[in-house]
Amino acid sequence: QVQLVQSGAEVKKPGASVKVSCKASGYTFTNYFIHWVRQAPGQGLEWMGVINPSGGSTTYAQKFQGRVSVTRDTSTTTVHMELNSLTSEDTAVYYCARDHIVSNSYGLDVWGQGTTVTVSS
Amino acid sequence: DIQMTQSPSSLSASIGDRVTITCRASHTIGGYLHWYQQRPGKAPNLLIYAASNLQSGVPSRFSGSGSGTEFTLTISSLQADDVAIYYCQQSHSPPRTFGQGTRVEIK
């Protein structure tokens, strides 16, 4: 079945980096963008960025420019999101979700289970 | 950036009630608007895509309408299973901003 499976929870110290992975299965990897969305405790959803697994091109929210990097490995159908210079404000659940490449009319129809990242000294 | 504003922020209704949530965009977005349901402790789930299209597997009591800058999500007959936070999201242009969410509870 179609699924996105994310890596496990992380605890990091301020100033460190975190890398979260998202493994896709059950569909053609290069036919869907992968987006990253985060949710701080008790807060709403915040869009971070997107990658086109076909060519590897990325678009990031201005807020995260220079601090986030999203890459893909087509051999393992896995997308990675790395966030640098962590602060306590980055404590959140991080989700990956897919979006059809053909059109931006279809919404994020499959989501990963979420990865909790805790930043604490 | 396109700002998305939902109203109300929360609501409480009885089982069987009709519930309507509104989402307004700061710029016109055509029909590039989607609705998600998020139950506590779970990932969001796509309910409606392109303003009015019901995602496969979603109960028919959910419906969406609107275009341009104003959109609505309607639950025709509220069920206990619908307790959740509902978010709209625009896909007209990056960043793909979300509304702040509407919490739905049972009275």
mmCIF file of C-alpha atoms in Angstrom:
data_model
loop_
_atom_site.group_PDB
_atom_site.id
_atom_site.type_symbol
_atom_site.label_atom_id
_atom_site.label_comp_id
_atom_site.label_asym_id
_atom_site.label_seq_id
_atom_site.Cartn_x
_atom_site.Cartn_y
_atom_site.Cartn_z
ATOM 1 C CA GLN A 1 0.000 0.000 0.000
ATOM 2 C CA VAL A 2 1.012 3.617 -0.468
ATOM 3 C CA GLN A 3 2.879 4.880 2.553
ATOM 4 C CA LEU A 4 5.469 7.310 3.828
ATOM 5 C CA VAL A 5 7.440 6.023 6.802
ATOM 6 C CA GLN A 6 9.524 8.481 8.780
ATOM 7 C CA SER A 7 12.548 7.976 10.991
ATOM 8 C CA GLY A 8 12.312 7.927 14.756
ATOM 9 C CA ALA A 9 12.235 10.620 17.392
ATOM 10 C CA GLU A 10 15.279 12.796 17.967
ATOM 11 C CA VAL A 11 16.583 14.782 20.928
ATOM 12 C CA LYS A 12 19.118 17.470 20.083
ATOM 13 C CA LYS A 13 20.979 20.219 21.882
ATOM 14 C CA PRO A 14 20.688 23.873 20.825
ATOM 15 C CA GLY A 15 22.977 24.660 17.914
ATOM 16 C CA ALA A 16 22.991 21.095 16.624
ATOM 17 C CA SER A 17 21.506 19.741 13.383
ATOM 18 C CA VAL A 18 18.853 17.100 12.827
ATOM 19 C CA LYS A 19 18.180 14.921 9.798
ATOM 20 C CA VAL A 20 14.761 13.335 9.385
ATOM 21 C CA SER A 21 14.077 10.736 6.705
ATOM 22 C CA CYS A 22 10.900 9.814 4.860
ATOM 23 C CA LYS A 23 10.783 6.530 2.947
ATOM 24 C CA ALA A 24 8.174 6.254 0.207
ATOM 25 C CA SER A 25 6.692 2.972 -0.979
ATOM 26 C CA GLY A 26 3.742 1.647 -2.957
ATOM 27 C CA TYR A 27 3.844 4.236 -5.751
ATOM 28 C CA THR A 28 6.139 5.706 -8.404
ATOM 29 C CA PHE A 29 8.503 7.861 -6.371
ATOM 30 C CA THR A 30 9.196 10.403 -9.105
ATOM 31 C CA ASN A 31 5.503 11.141 -9.769
ATOM 32 C CA TYR A 32 4.922 13.004 -6.501
ATOM 33 C CA PHE A 33 6.492 15.990 -4.777
ATOM 34 C CA ILE A 34 7.390 15.511 -1.114
ATOM 35 C CA HIS A 35 6.564 18.396 1.227
ATOM 36 C CA TRP A 36 7.717 18.981 4.795
ATOM 37 C CA VAL A 37 5.312 20.421 7.359
ATOM 38 C CA ARG A 38 5.956 20.922 11.053
ATOM 39 C CA GLN A 39 3.763 21.401 14.105
ATOM 40 C CA ALA A 40 5.046 22.875 17.353
ATOM 41 C CA PRO A 41 3.369 21.648 20.565
ATOM 42 C CA GLY A 42 -0.217 22.908 20.718
ATOM 43 C CA GLN A 43 0.231 24.929 17.525
ATOM 44 C CA GLY A 44 -0.948 24.761 13.912
ATOM 45 C CA LEU A 45 0.653 23.407 10.767
ATOM 46 C CA GLU A 46 3.623 25.214 9.241
ATOM 47 C CA TRP A 47 4.827 24.520 5.689
ATOM 48 C CA MET A 48 8.615 24.281 5.400
ATOM 49 C CA GLY A 49 9.471 23.271 1.869
ATOM 50 C CA VAL A 50 9.140 20.823 -1.002
ATOM 51 C CA ILE A 51 11.307 18.679 -3.258
ATOM 52 C CA ASN A 52 10.701 17.288 -6.721
ATOM 53 C CA PRO A 53 12.118 13.751 -6.472
ATOM 54 C CA SER A 54 12.463 13.590 -10.250
ATOM 55 C CA GLY A 55 15.097 16.295 -10.649
ATOM 56 C CA GLY A 56 15.848 17.164 -7.036
ATOM 57 C CA SER A 57 14.768 20.810 -7.269
ATOM 58 C CA THR A 58 13.598 22.383 -4.023
ATOM 59 C CA THR A 59 11.582 25.342 -2.754
ATOM 60 C CA TYR A 60 11.756 26.485 0.852
ATOM 61 C CA ALA A 61 9.725 28.859 2.983
ATOM 62 C CA GLN A 62 11.602 32.124 3.469
ATOM 63 C CA LYS A 63 11.636 31.508 7.224
ATOM 64 C CA PHE A 64 13.852 28.437 6.783
ATOM 65 C CA GLN A 65 16.049 29.589 3.881
ATOM 66 C CA GLY A 66 19.698 28.903 4.622
ATOM 67 C CA ARG A 67 18.905 26.613 7.529
ATOM 68 C CA VAL A 68 17.040 23.731 5.883
ATOM 69 C CA SER A 69 18.097 21.295 3.193
ATOM 70 C CA VAL A 70 15.853 18.687 1.587
ATOM 71 C CA THR A 71 17.456 15.971 -0.531
ATOM 72 C CA ARG A 72 16.340 12.727 -2.110
ATOM 73 C CA ASP A 73 17.831 9.335 -2.886
ATOM 74 C CA THR A 74 15.990 7.761 -5.783
ATOM 75 C CA SER A 75 17.735 4.398 -5.272
ATOM 76 C CA THR A 76 16.091 4.025 -1.856
ATOM 77 C CA THR A 77 13.007 6.211 -2.553
ATOM 78 C CA THR A 78 13.853 8.242 0.520
ATOM 79 C CA VAL A 79 13.700 11.977 1.141
ATOM 80 C CA HIS A 80 15.782 13.611 3.858
ATOM 81 C CA MET A 81 15.170 16.917 5.622
ATOM 82 C CA GLU A 82 18.072 18.458 7.507
ATOM 83 C CA LEU A 83 17.564 21.459 9.781
ATOM 84 C CA ASN A 84 20.604 23.274 11.182
ATOM 85 C CA SER A 85 21.308 25.652 14.070
ATOM 86 C CA LEU A 86 18.478 24.267 16.151
ATOM 87 C CA THR A 87 16.842 26.280 18.920
ATOM 88 C CA SER A 88 14.058 25.416 21.337
ATOM 89 C CA GLU A 89 11.655 27.014 18.822
ATOM 90 C CA ASP A 90 12.347 24.051 16.499
ATOM 91 C CA THR A 91 10.849 21.576 18.962
ATOM 92 C CA ALA A 92 7.987 20.122 16.923
ATOM 93 C CA VAL A 93 6.560 17.140 15.107
ATOM 94 C CA TYR A 94 7.864 17.068 11.544
ATOM 95 C CA TYR A 95 5.741 15.500 8.809
ATOM 96 C CA CYS A 96 6.444 14.584 5.212
ATOM 97 C CA ALA A 97 3.539 14.426 2.763
ATOM 98 C CA ARG A 98 3.168 13.785 -0.955
ATOM 99 C CA ASP A 99 1.570 15.934 -3.661
ATOM 100 C CA HIS A 100 0.995 14.952 -7.290
ATOM 101 C CA ILE A 101 3.534 16.438 -9.709
ATOM 102 C CA VAL A 102 1.040 16.720 -12.582
ATOM 103 C CA SER A 103 -1.015 19.409 -10.872
ATOM 104 C CA ASN A 104 -1.092 21.359 -7.593
ATOM 105 C CA SER A 105 -4.845 20.775 -7.413
ATOM 106 C CA TYR A 106 -4.814 17.511 -5.492
ATOM 107 C CA GLY A 107 -3.651 18.415 -1.998
ATOM 108 C CA LEU A 108 -1.373 16.425 0.301
ATOM 109 C CA ASP A 109 -3.037 13.041 0.116
ATOM 110 C CA VAL A 110 -0.595 10.781 1.993
ATOM 111 C CA TRP A 111 1.294 11.781 5.141
ATOM 112 C CA GLY A 112 4.064 10.211 7.142
ATOM 113 C CA GLN A 113 3.428 9.327 10.764
ATOM 114 C CA GLY A 114 5.447 12.288 12.026
ATOM 115 C CA THR A 115 8.840 12.565 13.724
ATOM 116 C CA THR A 116 9.153 14.322 17.071
ATOM 117 C CA VAL A 117 12.227 16.518 17.348
ATOM 118 C CA THR A 118 12.991 17.888 20.801
ATOM 119 C CA VAL A 119 15.621 20.581 21.234
ATOM 120 C CA SER A 120 16.779 20.890 24.812
ATOM 121 C CA SER A 121 19.985 21.643 26.659
ATOM 122 C CA ASP B 1 2.994 35.316 1.098
ATOM 123 C CA ILE B 2 -0.705 34.439 0.938
ATOM 124 C CA GLN B 3 -2.298 34.561 4.380
ATOM 125 C CA MET B 4 -5.078 32.118 5.191
ATOM 126 C CA THR B 5 -7.573 33.045 7.915
ATOM 127 C CA GLN B 6 -10.088 30.590 9.328
ATOM 128 C CA SER B 7 -13.187 31.315 11.358
ATOM 129 C CA PRO B 8 -14.240 30.485 13.911
ATOM 130 C CA SER B 9 -11.137 29.378 15.841
ATOM 131 C CA SER B 10 -13.255 26.882 17.717
ATOM 132 C CA LEU B 11 -16.848 25.730 17.876
ATOM 133 C CA SER B 12 -19.014 23.429 19.904
ATOM 134 C CA ALA B 13 -22.043 21.771 18.324
ATOM 135 C CA SER B 14 -24.433 18.916 19.010
ATOM 136 C CA ILE B 15 -24.468 15.552 17.278
ATOM 137 C CA GLY B 16 -26.452 15.909 14.074
ATOM 138 C CA ASP B 17 -25.872 19.646 13.729
ATOM 139 C CA ARG B 18 -24.740 21.278 10.511
ATOM 140 C CA VAL B 19 -21.309 22.837 10.955
ATOM 141 C CA THR B 20 -19.649 25.397 8.691
ATOM 142 C CA ILE B 21 -16.051 26.589 8.772
ATOM 143 C CA THR B 22 -14.820 29.507 6.676
ATOM 144 C CA CYS B 23 -11.374 30.079 5.200
ATOM 145 C CA ARG B 24 -10.364 33.391 3.626
ATOM 146 C CA ALA B 25 -7.273 34.022 1.506
ATOM 147 C CA SER B 26 -5.441 37.355 1.447
ATOM 148 C CA HIS B 27 -5.106 37.097 -2.358
ATOM 149 C CA THR B 28 -7.167 35.275 -4.926
ATOM 150 C CA ILE B 29 -6.180 31.624 -5.189
ATOM 151 C CA GLY B 30 -8.724 30.341 -7.702
ATOM 152 C CA GLY B 31 -9.713 26.856 -6.562
ATOM 153 C CA TYR B 32 -6.335 25.871 -5.121
ATOM 154 C CA LEU B 33 -7.681 25.227 -1.644
ATOM 155 C CA HIS B 34 -7.668 22.031 0.391
ATOM 156 C CA TRP B 35 -9.135 20.972 3.735
ATOM 157 C CA TYR B 36 -7.549 18.615 6.270
ATOM 158 C CA GLN B 37 -8.765 16.976 9.458
ATOM 159 C CA GLN B 38 -6.337 16.335 12.289
ATOM 160 C CA ARG B 39 -7.390 14.155 15.201
ATOM 161 C CA PRO B 40 -5.412 14.379 18.443
ATOM 162 C CA GLY B 41 -1.984 12.814 18.177
ATOM 163 C CA LYS B 42 -2.413 11.930 14.504
ATOM 164 C CA ALA B 43 -1.139 13.199 11.178
ATOM 165 C CA PRO B 44 -3.478 15.421 9.139
ATOM 166 C CA ASN B 45 -5.852 13.687 6.734
ATOM 167 C CA LEU B 46 -6.977 15.176 3.411
ATOM 168 C CA LEU B 47 -10.760 15.668 3.284
ATOM 169 C CA ILE B 48 -11.410 17.999 0.345
ATOM 170 C CA TYR B 49 -9.107 18.972 -2.529
ATOM 171 C CA ALA B 50 -9.449 21.755 -5.082
ATOM 172 C CA ALA B 51 -12.111 23.472 -2.970
ATOM 173 C CA SER B 52 -14.966 21.057 -3.565
ATOM 174 C CA ASN B 53 -13.722 17.564 -4.402
ATOM 175 C CA LEU B 54 -14.237 14.839 -1.804
ATOM 176 C CA GLN B 55 -11.115 12.759 -1.237
ATOM 177 C CA SER B 56 -11.609 9.030 -1.710
ATOM 178 C CA GLY B 57 -12.791 7.326 1.471
ATOM 179 C CA VAL B 58 -14.035 10.492 3.161
ATOM 180 C CA PRO B 59 -17.671 10.389 4.375
ATOM 181 C CA SER B 60 -20.144 12.257 2.189
ATOM 182 C CA ARG B 61 -21.274 14.444 5.109
ATOM 183 C CA PHE B 62 -18.170 16.538 4.380
ATOM 184 C CA SER B 63 -18.375 19.055 1.541
ATOM 185 C CA GLY B 64 -16.468 22.097 0.375
ATOM 186 C CA SER B 65 -17.279 25.142 -1.705
ATOM 187 C CA GLY B 66 -15.893 28.494 -2.772
ATOM 188 C CA SER B 67 -13.375 30.065 -5.102
ATOM 189 C CA GLY B 68 -11.178 33.131 -5.274
ATOM 190 C CA THR B 69 -10.719 34.274 -1.695
ATOM 191 C CA GLU B 70 -13.560 32.716 0.304
ATOM 192 C CA PHE B 71 -14.110 29.035 0.982
ATOM 193 C CA THR B 72 -16.236 26.920 3.281
ATOM 194 C CA LEU B 73 -16.085 23.422 4.721
ATOM 195 C CA THR B 74 -19.438 21.988 5.775
ATOM 196 C CA ILE B 75 -20.212 18.951 7.900
ATOM 197 C CA SER B 76 -23.850 18.234 7.151
ATOM 198 C CA SER B 77 -24.538 16.174 10.277
ATOM 199 C CA LEU B 78 -21.880 16.281 12.978
ATOM 200 C CA GLN B 79 -20.763 12.929 14.362
ATOM 201 C CA ALA B 80 -18.688 12.090 17.445
ATOM 202 C CA ASP B 81 -15.910 10.901 15.153
ATOM 203 C CA ASP B 82 -15.596 14.433 13.721
ATOM 204 C CA VAL B 83 -14.011 15.877 16.863
ATOM 205 C CA ALA B 84 -10.760 17.255 15.482
ATOM 206 C CA ILE B 85 -8.973 20.370 14.284
ATOM 207 C CA TYR B 86 -9.656 21.363 10.688
ATOM 208 C CA TYR B 87 -7.145 23.238 8.540
ATOM 209 C CA CYS B 88 -7.357 24.848 5.128
ATOM 210 C CA GLN B 89 -4.280 25.139 2.899
ATOM 211 C CA GLN B 90 -3.637 26.989 -0.340
ATOM 212 C CA SER B 91 -1.567 25.487 -3.154
ATOM 213 C CA HIS B 92 -1.755 28.500 -5.502
ATOM 214 C CA SER B 93 1.821 29.595 -4.811
ATOM 215 C CA PRO B 94 4.676 28.914 -2.389
ATOM 216 C CA PRO B 95 4.839 29.013 0.542
ATOM 217 C CA ARG B 96 1.869 26.633 0.761
ATOM 218 C CA THR B 97 0.336 28.353 3.763
ATOM 219 C CA PHE B 98 -2.202 26.849 6.160
ATOM 220 C CA GLY B 99 -4.975 28.489 8.087
ATOM 221 C CA GLN B 100 -4.576 28.603 11.860
ATOM 222 C CA GLY B 101 -7.079 25.785 12.375
ATOM 223 C CA THR B 102 -10.621 25.391 13.707
ATOM 224 C CA ARG B 103 -11.209 23.133 16.705
ATOM 225 C CA VAL B 104 -14.530 21.252 16.559
ATOM 226 C CA GLU B 105 -15.991 19.814 19.756
ATOM 227 C CA ILE B 106 -19.234 18.120 20.754
ATOM 228 C CA LYS B 107 -21.598 20.092 22.974
#
